[in-house]
């Protein structure tokens, strides 16, 4: 579903992502770990088509992102660290707008139902989002993924700044989405959530994948130690 | 998708308190400007009608006198107020509305409304045209400066583009939505304008085609505001931050509305200088005395005319002629002076029109200049309309002087300078009836301005599409 082949991106001659090859199948949650500057966000930007690769390619459900950006994006949902919404609109109005941009017009009842599925009840859904917490914004982001029936979900530090309860709730929604066949790529620093949620974990170092483990392989491993070892610490 | 974006932008604009306040202020100013202008136009028309009637009475009841004295008694003619001056007064405050017609002399229009104005005039007239030309672009800037740059800063642009929205669709949708918000604002103004115009009676000032002129004016303003909107969106798309977008757009606004009109005026005067009024008058008087070529003194020409007339009638003395030779001399002197006036006024007016053309084409650098040119031409308040009136007034003067001189020639004793005429003669002179130029004249005058505005509108959209191609999130 999500695939990169020898994906390379350089900035001022220096590789931010170097020959990165990944394959994330439908229903799989792939956690991409790595320190700041290791290339996690660059990888997501390459998958979104916001950056053009210098070498290699990125594909979403078979669509080459560089060559057919719009159609690749149509199969994606993207939830950044901070889901940004239009403050003068309510949650349901934001969802209405974004889902129509994603090519899926839905009526108000459906939208409220999607928000409820994402954990946002009707009362706050009808309020202006300027009053929303980060967790509530993330829920609108999840509802958007549900609304657009995205085949793949790209998450950039989705649980950063969330309190444990909100983070737990978010993980449950994520697993539900994966259970529905959505391929998930989650760039994160949160080792705990990565271990809890991911089917596979990759460790990125200086733009290269230095480790790629299944959940089963990590079952009895101290992930923190493994992570630090990969970083040479 | 474009409609979804447009709908969202429309709602977002109206939910923005800053826009609502600014729009409200502009709405009030526009409404007040139109209603005040309507009152002024109506008042001017009533005053003009009263003055015209009084002037006619004075002329008819001037009593008995020598017809040549009546030529110096003279008459006043009054320029009608164009109905569309309700929207755009153009040159009206600066060119005078009354011409004194008298023997021997072509006078320019006098009694400039600007002369009676207070020092507040330096801030400009509060007219609907000024509001739309100066304030509406400010409102557009306020509405659009952050529309794309702000979305980039907030991160919503990233969110929107990640959904597979084509940047071009995004900018078109935004342009439609914001254009719609502005259009909604202008609708009540159009209503007030139509009400104001429909209450102005009379056809003598071009009321016949006022609606056609108004439609074309509306098109010109839509082109102008459309161009400004697309430029603002393009700047917002390309500027790194909304703050820099605002700074760039305010510089553009100041350049377009404050700097460009003054620079264009100076440029046109530098390229095509016009003489000072005193110099012009002196030059005309010299040409009347010395002839157009400066080597043909008036007295010699009149001596030659006297010789030829006597030769033609086979007489030795003008007192032997079957008419009053003085009257014929007056006619000939008027004919000679008219040649001079035609030449000098033609040259001066041609130069003033050429200056206007320079200003209009300078609109390639600042669209306001082209809009003003098109707007005043369609409103009937530009210089070509004033020239049309001046020419008609001068034609009437010549007819009026001719009637008096012919009377002197035919109805007074040969050799006598005197003679007495009365109401019978005064009635022979028909009242001045001015028909303003036809619609085609206004359209032709507005064409260069509208052409430049079309170029701006196209350039604005090209810039917008170019900017859309470079639209990137942070």
XYZ file of C-alpha atoms in Angstrom:
707
model
C 0.000 0.000 0.000
C 2.762 2.449 1.037
C 6.098 1.821 -0.598
C 9.396 3.590 -1.004
C 12.168 2.269 -3.227
C 15.679 3.578 -2.680
C 14.127 6.927 -1.845
C 16.731 9.662 -1.573
C 16.447 13.334 -0.779
C 19.342 15.713 -0.372
C 19.419 19.237 0.991
C 22.510 21.260 0.045
C 24.220 18.060 -1.056
C 23.588 16.306 2.233
C 21.241 13.333 2.275
C 18.248 13.749 4.571
C 16.869 10.427 3.360
C 19.225 7.935 1.749
C 18.104 4.963 -0.321
C 15.164 4.284 1.958
C 13.138 1.221 0.991
C 9.969 0.495 2.917
C 6.809 -1.433 2.280
C 3.756 -1.069 4.504
C 0.852 -3.349 3.727
C -2.852 -2.684 4.223
C -3.832 -3.070 7.868
C -0.267 -2.659 9.062
C 0.978 0.005 11.503
C 4.600 0.905 10.892
C 6.293 3.066 13.503
C 9.274 5.019 12.283
C 11.551 5.923 15.140
C 14.553 8.169 14.994
C 16.096 11.226 16.592
C 15.391 14.767 15.397
C 16.841 15.291 11.925
C 16.975 11.602 11.108
C 14.644 12.053 8.118
C 11.246 10.991 9.493
C 9.377 14.146 8.478
C 11.275 14.290 5.178
C 10.069 10.761 4.439
C 6.494 11.799 5.152
C 6.897 14.906 2.982
C 8.205 12.726 0.158
C 5.211 10.415 0.522
C 2.894 13.431 0.472
C 4.609 14.860 -2.590
C 5.561 18.079 -0.801
C 9.169 17.248 -1.674
C 10.464 15.674 -4.879
C 12.915 12.823 -4.463
C 16.403 13.144 -5.916
C 16.476 9.410 -6.491
C 14.144 6.496 -6.044
C 10.395 6.666 -5.784
C 7.497 6.653 -3.377
C 4.190 4.946 -4.154
C 0.770 5.007 -2.536
C -1.457 2.140 -3.555
C 0.567 1.846 -6.758
C 0.436 5.559 -7.640
C 3.841 7.145 -8.088
C 3.805 10.185 -5.793
C 6.207 12.309 -7.858
C 4.508 11.597 -11.186
C 0.893 11.510 -10.040
C 0.882 13.553 -6.854
C -2.798 14.444 -6.749
C -4.019 10.883 -7.233
C -1.519 9.588 -4.650
C -2.678 12.195 -2.136
C -6.301 11.234 -2.739
C -5.525 7.824 -1.228
C -3.871 9.292 1.841
C -4.858 10.899 5.072
C -2.309 12.953 6.946
C -2.336 13.808 10.612
C 0.466 16.110 11.689
C 1.695 16.665 15.209
C -0.846 19.459 15.517
C -3.961 19.072 13.385
C -4.667 22.567 12.103
C -8.266 23.566 11.620
C -10.154 26.731 10.727
C -10.851 28.499 14.018
C -14.035 30.263 12.901
C -15.642 26.908 12.027
C -16.962 24.156 14.233
C -15.514 20.641 14.242
C -18.276 19.365 12.020
C -17.888 22.302 9.615
C -14.144 21.668 9.403
C -14.759 18.004 8.733
C -17.375 18.869 6.114
C -14.930 21.135 4.324
C -11.944 18.807 4.470
C -13.901 15.722 3.483
C -15.390 17.543 0.496
C -11.837 18.522 -0.506
C -10.944 14.869 -0.210
C -13.690 14.131 -2.708
C -16.248 12.739 -0.236
C -19.262 14.954 0.368
C -21.247 13.763 3.366
C -24.369 14.982 5.045
C -24.380 16.448 8.529
C -25.631 13.289 10.227
C -22.859 11.230 8.652
C -20.275 13.787 9.665
C -21.466 13.847 13.265
C -21.436 10.050 13.259
C -17.851 9.984 11.984
C -16.802 12.457 14.644
C -18.521 10.358 17.267
C -16.660 7.288 15.964
C -13.450 9.256 16.328
C -14.416 10.045 19.907
C -15.833 13.532 19.534
C -19.440 13.772 20.708
C -22.031 16.078 19.154
C -21.826 18.945 21.636
C -18.145 19.754 21.129
C -18.424 18.853 17.458
C -20.794 21.787 17.023
C -18.506 24.207 18.848
C -15.944 26.419 17.155
C -12.586 24.636 17.066
C -10.817 27.658 18.546
C -11.883 26.146 21.877
C -10.502 22.636 21.106
C -7.669 20.877 22.885
C -4.957 19.128 20.929
C -6.587 15.759 21.545
C -9.894 16.973 20.141
C -8.142 18.254 17.039
C -6.473 14.866 16.570
C -9.916 13.291 16.714
C -11.121 15.533 13.919
C -8.047 14.364 11.996
C -8.998 10.724 12.564
C -12.598 11.467 11.574
C -11.226 12.974 8.372
C -9.329 9.750 7.625
C -12.593 7.881 8.181
C -14.553 10.350 6.060
C -12.233 10.197 3.084
C -11.908 6.414 3.357
C -8.158 6.814 3.072
C -6.179 3.711 2.187
C -3.093 4.913 3.987
C -2.512 7.153 6.963
C 0.593 9.220 7.560
C 1.122 10.392 11.121
C 3.824 12.802 12.186
C 4.360 12.745 15.962
C 0.631 12.237 16.533
C 0.757 11.650 20.286
C 3.291 14.299 21.150
C 1.799 16.577 23.772
C -1.235 14.388 24.426
C -1.995 13.349 27.982
C -1.852 9.570 28.613
C -5.602 9.114 28.448
C -5.900 11.027 25.173
C -2.888 9.165 23.838
C -4.475 5.840 24.761
C -7.744 6.842 23.120
C -5.863 7.885 20.010
C -4.055 4.527 19.858
C -7.316 2.677 20.021
C -8.689 4.663 17.107
C -5.526 4.013 15.166
C -5.770 0.270 15.711
C -9.401 0.373 14.677
C -8.422 2.088 11.438
C -5.694 -0.443 10.774
C -8.226 -3.159 11.518
C -10.314 -1.709 8.691
C -7.386 -2.234 6.306
C -5.692 1.148 6.418
C -1.895 1.137 6.110
C -0.393 3.390 8.794
C 3.014 5.039 8.837
C 3.641 6.748 12.145
C 6.751 8.841 12.688
C 7.232 9.157 16.422
C 9.547 9.589 19.371
C 7.081 7.789 21.599
C 8.684 4.368 22.136
C 5.874 3.251 24.394
C 3.151 3.942 21.833
C 5.278 2.464 19.071
C 5.634 -0.797 20.951
C 1.919 -0.777 21.906
C 0.489 -0.044 18.501
C 2.923 -0.944 15.718
C 3.135 -4.220 13.846
C 6.567 -3.195 12.734
C 9.133 -0.684 13.923
C 11.832 0.907 11.833
C 14.725 2.928 13.240
C 15.956 5.739 11.070
C 19.424 7.136 11.464
C 20.866 9.838 9.248
C 18.213 9.131 6.624
C 18.909 5.416 6.464
C 16.879 2.591 7.908
C 19.278 1.073 10.401
C 16.754 -1.368 11.894
C 13.455 -2.901 10.846
C 11.720 -5.212 13.327
C 8.374 -6.947 13.603
C 6.403 -6.689 16.820
C 7.056 -10.351 17.391
C 10.823 -9.850 17.145
C 10.632 -7.094 19.713
C 8.402 -8.937 22.113
C 11.048 -9.548 24.763
C 13.453 -6.819 23.760
C 14.075 -3.586 25.643
C 13.103 -1.220 22.840
C 14.828 1.766 24.408
C 18.153 -0.056 24.629
C 17.771 -1.310 21.080
C 16.968 2.181 19.873
C 19.949 3.704 21.645
C 22.214 0.966 20.286
C 21.096 1.839 16.786
C 21.987 5.431 17.435
C 25.431 4.345 18.628
C 24.870 5.341 22.215
C -14.189 21.033 -5.049
C -13.767 24.613 -6.253
C -17.284 25.378 -5.058
C -16.554 23.852 -1.647
C -13.503 26.085 -1.316
C -15.446 29.109 -2.522
C -18.277 28.433 -0.084
C -15.866 28.036 2.818
C -14.005 31.243 1.936
C -17.260 33.142 1.619
C -18.444 32.028 5.043
C -15.040 32.533 6.611
C -14.878 36.097 5.276
C -18.265 37.003 6.712
C -17.401 35.416 10.040
C -14.287 37.567 10.222
C -15.121 40.545 12.434
C -12.424 42.695 10.829
C -14.001 42.215 7.420
C -17.499 42.904 8.722
C -16.399 46.166 10.342
C -14.393 47.337 7.357
C -17.166 46.324 4.969
C -19.724 48.133 7.098
C -17.691 51.326 7.107
C -17.172 51.219 3.344
C -20.832 50.416 2.817
C -21.891 53.441 4.847
C -19.380 55.700 3.086
C -20.524 54.501 -0.334
C -24.181 54.943 0.523
C -23.622 58.409 1.947
C -21.458 59.383 -1.037
C -24.081 58.299 -3.554
C -27.005 59.889 -1.757
C -25.128 63.136 -1.163
C -23.990 63.233 -4.778
C -27.555 62.631 -5.949
C -28.707 65.556 -3.871
C -25.921 67.715 -5.301
C -26.715 66.688 -8.858
C -30.401 67.417 -8.364
C -29.610 70.757 -6.778
C -27.229 71.654 -9.603
C -29.853 70.765 -12.166
C -32.487 72.881 -10.453
C -30.059 75.791 -10.131
C -29.002 75.409 -13.743
C -32.593 75.402 -14.951
C -33.348 78.508 -12.871
C -30.185 80.292 -14.018
C -30.860 79.411 -17.659
C -34.401 80.797 -17.403
C -33.210 83.935 -15.664
C -30.450 84.448 -18.188
C -32.930 84.144 -21.064
C -35.214 86.660 -19.388
C -32.316 89.062 -18.939
C -31.385 88.700 -22.578
C -34.883 89.234 -23.870
C -35.553 92.124 -21.517
C -32.273 93.959 -21.915
C -34.134 96.776 -23.608
C -33.277 98.590 -26.777
C -29.676 99.036 -27.666
C -27.146 98.847 -30.423
C -26.745 95.239 -31.617
C -23.002 95.463 -31.157
C -23.513 96.566 -27.555
C -25.760 93.535 -27.149
C -22.811 91.442 -28.319
C -20.819 92.801 -25.416
C -23.784 92.488 -23.050
C -23.357 88.792 -23.788
C -25.067 85.713 -22.436
C -24.199 82.985 -20.035
C -24.641 79.301 -20.912
C -24.540 76.584 -18.298
C -23.105 73.137 -18.581
C -25.591 70.414 -17.688
C -24.676 67.978 -14.944
C -24.218 64.422 -16.178
C -26.496 62.038 -14.230
C -23.594 59.648 -13.658
C -21.733 62.406 -11.840
C -23.636 60.824 -8.958
C -20.932 58.146 -9.065
C -17.941 59.895 -10.538
C -17.609 63.685 -10.649
C -14.403 63.368 -12.667
C -13.166 66.753 -13.856
C -16.394 68.573 -13.071
C -15.102 70.339 -9.960
C -12.056 71.608 -11.848
C -13.256 72.706 -15.284
C -16.051 75.127 -14.616
C -19.697 74.904 -15.530
C -20.519 78.322 -16.989
C -19.327 80.012 -20.179
C -19.805 83.709 -20.865
C -20.495 84.199 -24.559
C -19.608 87.635 -25.940
C -18.460 89.306 -29.097
C -14.808 88.998 -30.167
C -13.785 86.599 -27.459
C -13.886 82.862 -26.868
C -14.014 82.418 -23.112
C -13.287 79.226 -21.247
C -15.720 77.756 -18.735
C -15.589 79.554 -15.405
C -16.940 79.160 -11.876
C -15.086 76.059 -10.820
C -16.789 74.254 -7.923
C -13.294 73.581 -6.567
C -12.840 77.332 -6.037
C -15.672 77.333 -3.524
C -14.440 74.253 -1.702
C -12.821 74.263 1.718
C -9.314 73.070 2.520
C -10.807 69.620 3.098
C -10.853 69.184 -0.677
C -7.173 68.293 -0.631
C -8.217 64.973 0.902
C -10.306 64.313 -2.183
C -14.001 64.086 -2.863
C -16.137 61.551 -1.084
C -17.690 59.947 -4.139
C -18.769 56.407 -4.880
C -15.977 56.241 -7.453
C -13.356 57.302 -4.878
C -14.637 54.696 -2.405
C -14.451 51.952 -5.010
C -11.144 53.131 -6.434
C -9.318 53.705 -3.141
C -11.099 52.004 -0.256
C -12.390 48.818 -1.903
C -8.806 47.726 -2.775
C -7.876 48.296 0.871
C -10.740 46.057 1.901
C -9.572 43.413 -0.578
C -6.072 43.622 0.874
C -7.439 43.230 4.379
C -9.464 40.252 3.265
C -6.800 38.461 1.262
C -3.330 39.239 2.572
C -3.348 36.207 4.842
C -5.583 33.955 2.855
C -2.752 31.767 1.545
C 0.273 33.042 3.463
C -1.733 32.727 6.677
C -2.857 29.216 5.821
C 0.774 28.317 5.237
C 1.748 29.779 8.607
C -1.102 28.082 10.456
C -0.472 24.745 8.750
C -3.925 24.405 7.211
C -2.409 24.719 3.740
C -0.475 21.515 4.360
C -3.670 19.855 5.510
C -5.607 21.041 2.456
C -2.961 20.101 -0.104
C -2.447 16.686 1.510
C -6.036 15.876 0.523
C -5.147 16.022 -3.156
C -6.436 19.528 -3.811
C -4.826 20.996 -6.896
C -3.241 24.367 -5.983
C -4.948 25.930 -8.990
C -8.359 24.772 -7.777
C -7.519 26.158 -4.371
C -6.704 29.645 -5.640
C -9.682 29.718 -8.009
C -11.980 28.630 -5.198
C -10.554 31.269 -2.908
C -10.873 33.947 -5.564
C -14.506 32.997 -6.173
C -15.361 32.860 -2.483
C -13.707 36.134 -1.603
C -15.026 37.744 -4.776
C -18.475 36.547 -3.740
C -18.083 38.082 -0.292
C -17.132 41.403 -1.863
C -19.911 41.085 -4.420
C -22.423 40.601 -1.625
C -21.110 43.776 -0.097
C -21.473 45.683 -3.361
C -25.010 44.466 -4.100
C -26.753 46.858 -1.711
C -24.585 49.634 -3.106
C -25.714 48.780 -6.616
C -29.265 49.039 -5.290
C -28.615 52.462 -3.765
C -26.948 53.558 -7.002
C -29.849 52.432 -9.153
C -32.283 54.164 -6.815
C -30.206 57.352 -6.916
C -29.966 57.352 -10.675
C -33.590 56.471 -11.286
C -34.685 59.549 -9.336
C -32.792 61.968 -11.536
C -35.169 63.246 -14.189
C -34.374 64.656 -17.594
C -32.613 63.565 -20.712
C -30.757 66.746 -21.493
C -27.642 65.559 -19.732
C -27.367 62.187 -21.402
C -29.895 60.418 -19.209
C -31.012 58.416 -22.233
C -28.079 56.069 -22.152
C -27.219 56.380 -18.483
C -28.078 52.757 -17.810
C -25.837 51.538 -20.616
C -23.045 53.760 -19.366
C -23.608 52.531 -15.832
C -23.410 48.889 -16.965
C -20.096 49.516 -18.681
C -18.847 51.393 -15.629
C -19.773 48.412 -13.488
C -17.797 46.155 -15.858
C -14.761 48.447 -15.590
C -14.928 48.414 -11.776
C -15.349 44.628 -11.755
C -12.270 44.277 -13.961
C -10.322 46.578 -11.643
C -11.387 44.916 -8.410
C -10.979 41.463 -9.992
C -7.428 42.337 -10.996
C -6.672 43.643 -7.492
C -8.150 40.482 -5.958
C -6.064 38.158 -8.117
C -2.904 40.188 -7.486
C -3.516 40.105 -3.738
C -4.036 36.342 -3.811
C -0.901 35.867 -5.902
C 1.129 37.933 -3.428
C -0.375 36.017 -0.523
C 0.563 32.745 -2.224
C 4.153 33.794 -2.870
C 4.945 35.821 0.259
C 6.781 33.885 2.946
C 4.594 35.258 5.751
C 1.268 37.033 6.023
C 3.080 40.023 7.504
C 5.288 40.365 4.436
C 2.242 39.811 2.227
C 0.476 42.704 3.963
C 3.541 44.942 3.647
C 3.909 44.214 -0.089
C 0.221 44.794 -0.738
C 0.117 48.056 1.195
C 3.101 49.313 -0.789
C 1.266 48.335 -3.972
C -1.869 50.142 -2.762
C 0.038 53.302 -1.896
C 1.867 53.209 -5.221
C -1.336 52.652 -7.158
C -3.555 55.148 -5.403
C -1.299 57.858 -4.014
C 1.925 57.924 -5.973
C 0.888 56.888 -9.491
C -1.754 59.603 -10.119
C 0.713 62.349 -9.189
C 3.597 60.830 -11.117
C 1.449 60.199 -14.183
C 0.190 63.758 -14.100
C 3.747 65.112 -13.861
C 4.893 62.745 -16.590
C 2.154 63.859 -18.982
C 2.902 67.532 -18.263
C 6.605 66.895 -18.832
C 5.997 65.049 -22.076
C 3.299 67.379 -23.383
C 3.615 70.704 -21.578
C 0.647 73.065 -21.668
C 1.008 76.851 -21.423
C -0.017 78.894 -18.406
C -3.407 80.560 -18.787
C -1.920 84.083 -18.988
C 0.633 82.993 -21.612
C -2.058 81.260 -23.601
C -4.292 84.342 -23.584
C -1.390 86.564 -24.600
C -0.516 84.211 -27.447
C -4.101 84.184 -28.690
C -4.369 87.986 -28.552
C -1.082 88.328 -30.393
C -2.258 85.943 -33.086
C -5.492 87.913 -33.467
C -3.500 91.133 -33.951
C -0.625 89.721 -35.987
C -2.265 86.797 -37.749
C -1.604 83.154 -37.205
C 1.757 83.379 -38.911
C 2.658 86.537 -36.942
C 3.394 88.510 -40.136
C -0.036 89.590 -41.179
C -1.283 92.482 -39.023
C -5.016 92.678 -38.494
C -5.289 96.254 -39.687
C -3.616 95.447 -42.984
C -5.906 92.487 -43.500
C -8.955 94.628 -42.812
C -7.658 97.325 -45.173
C -7.277 94.693 -47.837
C -10.779 93.426 -47.083
C -12.122 96.976 -47.417
C -10.349 97.381 -50.770
C -11.709 94.103 -52.131
C -15.252 94.875 -50.943
C -15.236 98.275 -52.620
C -13.823 96.677 -55.761
C -16.509 93.995 -55.688
C -19.324 96.536 -55.430
C -17.622 99.092 -57.747
C -17.672 101.823 -55.093
C -15.069 104.285 -53.908
C -16.337 104.851 -50.399
C -17.773 102.441 -47.860
C -20.626 104.879 -47.216
C -21.796 104.199 -50.770
C -22.221 100.480 -50.055
C -25.834 99.170 -49.838
C -25.244 97.971 -46.253
C -23.438 99.090 -43.160
C -19.836 98.265 -43.854
C -19.058 98.277 -40.128
C -21.301 95.231 -39.727
C -19.470 93.418 -42.512
C -16.151 94.326 -40.925
C -17.392 92.887 -37.649
C -18.318 89.666 -39.400
C -14.937 89.478 -41.087
C -13.063 90.301 -37.878
C -14.988 87.541 -36.100
C -14.154 85.123 -38.912
C -10.455 85.974 -38.611
C -10.518 85.691 -34.814
C -12.373 82.397 -35.019
C -9.593 80.960 -37.172
C -7.159 81.901 -34.413
C -9.388 80.431 -31.698
C -9.905 77.229 -33.658
C -6.186 76.866 -34.095
C -5.078 77.687 -30.540
C -7.928 76.115 -28.604
C -7.773 73.082 -30.907
C -4.075 72.761 -30.158
C -4.554 73.269 -26.406
C -7.473 70.862 -26.113
C -5.733 68.321 -28.328
C -2.741 68.526 -26.027
C -4.881 68.108 -22.930
C -6.498 65.044 -24.479
C -3.066 63.700 -25.373
C -2.038 64.204 -21.735
C -5.085 62.205 -20.673
C -4.039 59.433 -23.048
C -0.560 59.382 -21.487
C -2.134 59.059 -18.039
C -4.467 56.295 -19.251
C -1.621 54.259 -20.720
C 0.483 54.855 -17.632
C -2.241 52.675 -16.194
C -0.152 49.796 -17.500
C 1.911 50.412 -14.363
C -0.951 51.349 -12.029
C -4.479 50.135 -12.850
C -6.219 52.972 -11.006
C -5.200 55.416 -13.751
C -6.930 53.371 -16.434
C -9.972 52.871 -14.274
C -10.288 56.603 -13.672
C -10.027 57.257 -17.377
C -12.723 54.693 -18.233
C -14.927 55.708 -15.323
C -14.940 59.445 -16.075
C -15.419 58.822 -19.803
C -18.479 56.663 -19.111
C -19.790 59.045 -16.460
C -19.519 61.876 -18.975
C -17.256 63.852 -16.666
C -13.953 63.538 -18.514
C -12.189 66.171 -20.568
C -13.575 65.040 -23.944
C -17.100 65.636 -22.648
C -16.060 69.041 -21.359
C -14.499 69.846 -24.726
C -17.697 68.763 -26.473
C -19.642 71.234 -24.318
C -17.084 74.015 -24.866
C -17.243 73.515 -28.636
C -21.053 73.600 -28.579
C -20.981 76.768 -26.471
C -18.511 78.373 -28.873
C -20.648 77.381 -31.843
C -23.568 79.103 -30.153
C -21.441 82.189 -29.479
C -20.517 82.441 -33.129
C -24.127 82.072 -34.199
C -25.159 84.683 -31.625
C -22.506 87.188 -32.759
C -23.310 86.506 -36.396
C -27.004 87.276 -35.870
C -26.091 90.577 -34.191
C -23.480 91.581 -36.757
C -25.774 90.738 -39.672
C -28.427 92.905 -38.075
C -25.939 95.712 -37.743
C -24.914 95.252 -41.373
C -28.380 95.109 -42.825
C -30.546 97.119 -40.479
C -28.446 100.129 -39.593
C -27.510 103.045 -41.740
C -24.372 102.762 -43.874
C -21.511 104.515 -42.212
C -23.289 104.568 -38.869
C -21.841 102.665 -35.947
C -25.050 103.019 -33.943
C -28.597 101.907 -34.602
C -31.021 100.471 -32.145
C -32.301 96.922 -31.886
C -34.902 95.439 -29.558
C -36.703 92.361 -28.367
C -37.541 91.275 -31.932
C -33.842 90.810 -32.594
C -33.093 89.304 -29.204
C -35.726 86.650 -29.843
C -34.061 85.710 -33.097
C -31.302 84.199 -31.057
C -32.491 80.713 -30.054
C -31.780 79.561 -26.504
C -28.708 77.394 -26.043
C -29.744 73.756 -26.179
C -26.929 71.394 -25.492
C -27.045 67.714 -26.318
C -24.191 65.826 -24.717
C -22.145 63.402 -26.814
C -23.714 60.116 -27.815
C -23.069 56.842 -26.035
C -20.537 55.879 -28.725
C -18.418 58.890 -27.740
C -18.258 57.707 -24.130
C -17.499 54.136 -25.176
C -14.733 55.272 -27.465
C -13.273 57.473 -24.715
C -13.393 54.602 -22.251
C -11.907 52.004 -24.598
C -8.186 52.543 -23.886
C -8.830 52.495 -20.138
C -10.933 49.364 -20.373
C -8.328 47.714 -22.622
C -5.618 48.361 -20.020
C -7.908 47.060 -17.285
C -8.492 43.888 -19.317
C -4.717 43.487 -19.539
C -4.476 43.912 -15.759
C -7.215 41.373 -15.189
C -5.466 38.863 -17.463
C -2.077 39.630 -15.885
C -3.603 39.200 -12.425
C -4.933 35.768 -13.269
C -1.681 34.744 -14.948
C 0.183 35.849 -11.810
C -2.281 33.912 -9.703
C -1.812 30.722 -11.718
C 1.944 31.208 -11.623
C 1.765 31.619 -7.852
C -0.467 28.545 -7.591
C 2.224 26.526 -9.347
C 4.668 27.584 -6.648
C 2.322 27.144 -3.731
C 4.049 25.020 -1.128
C 3.335 24.389 2.534
C 5.963 25.061 5.167
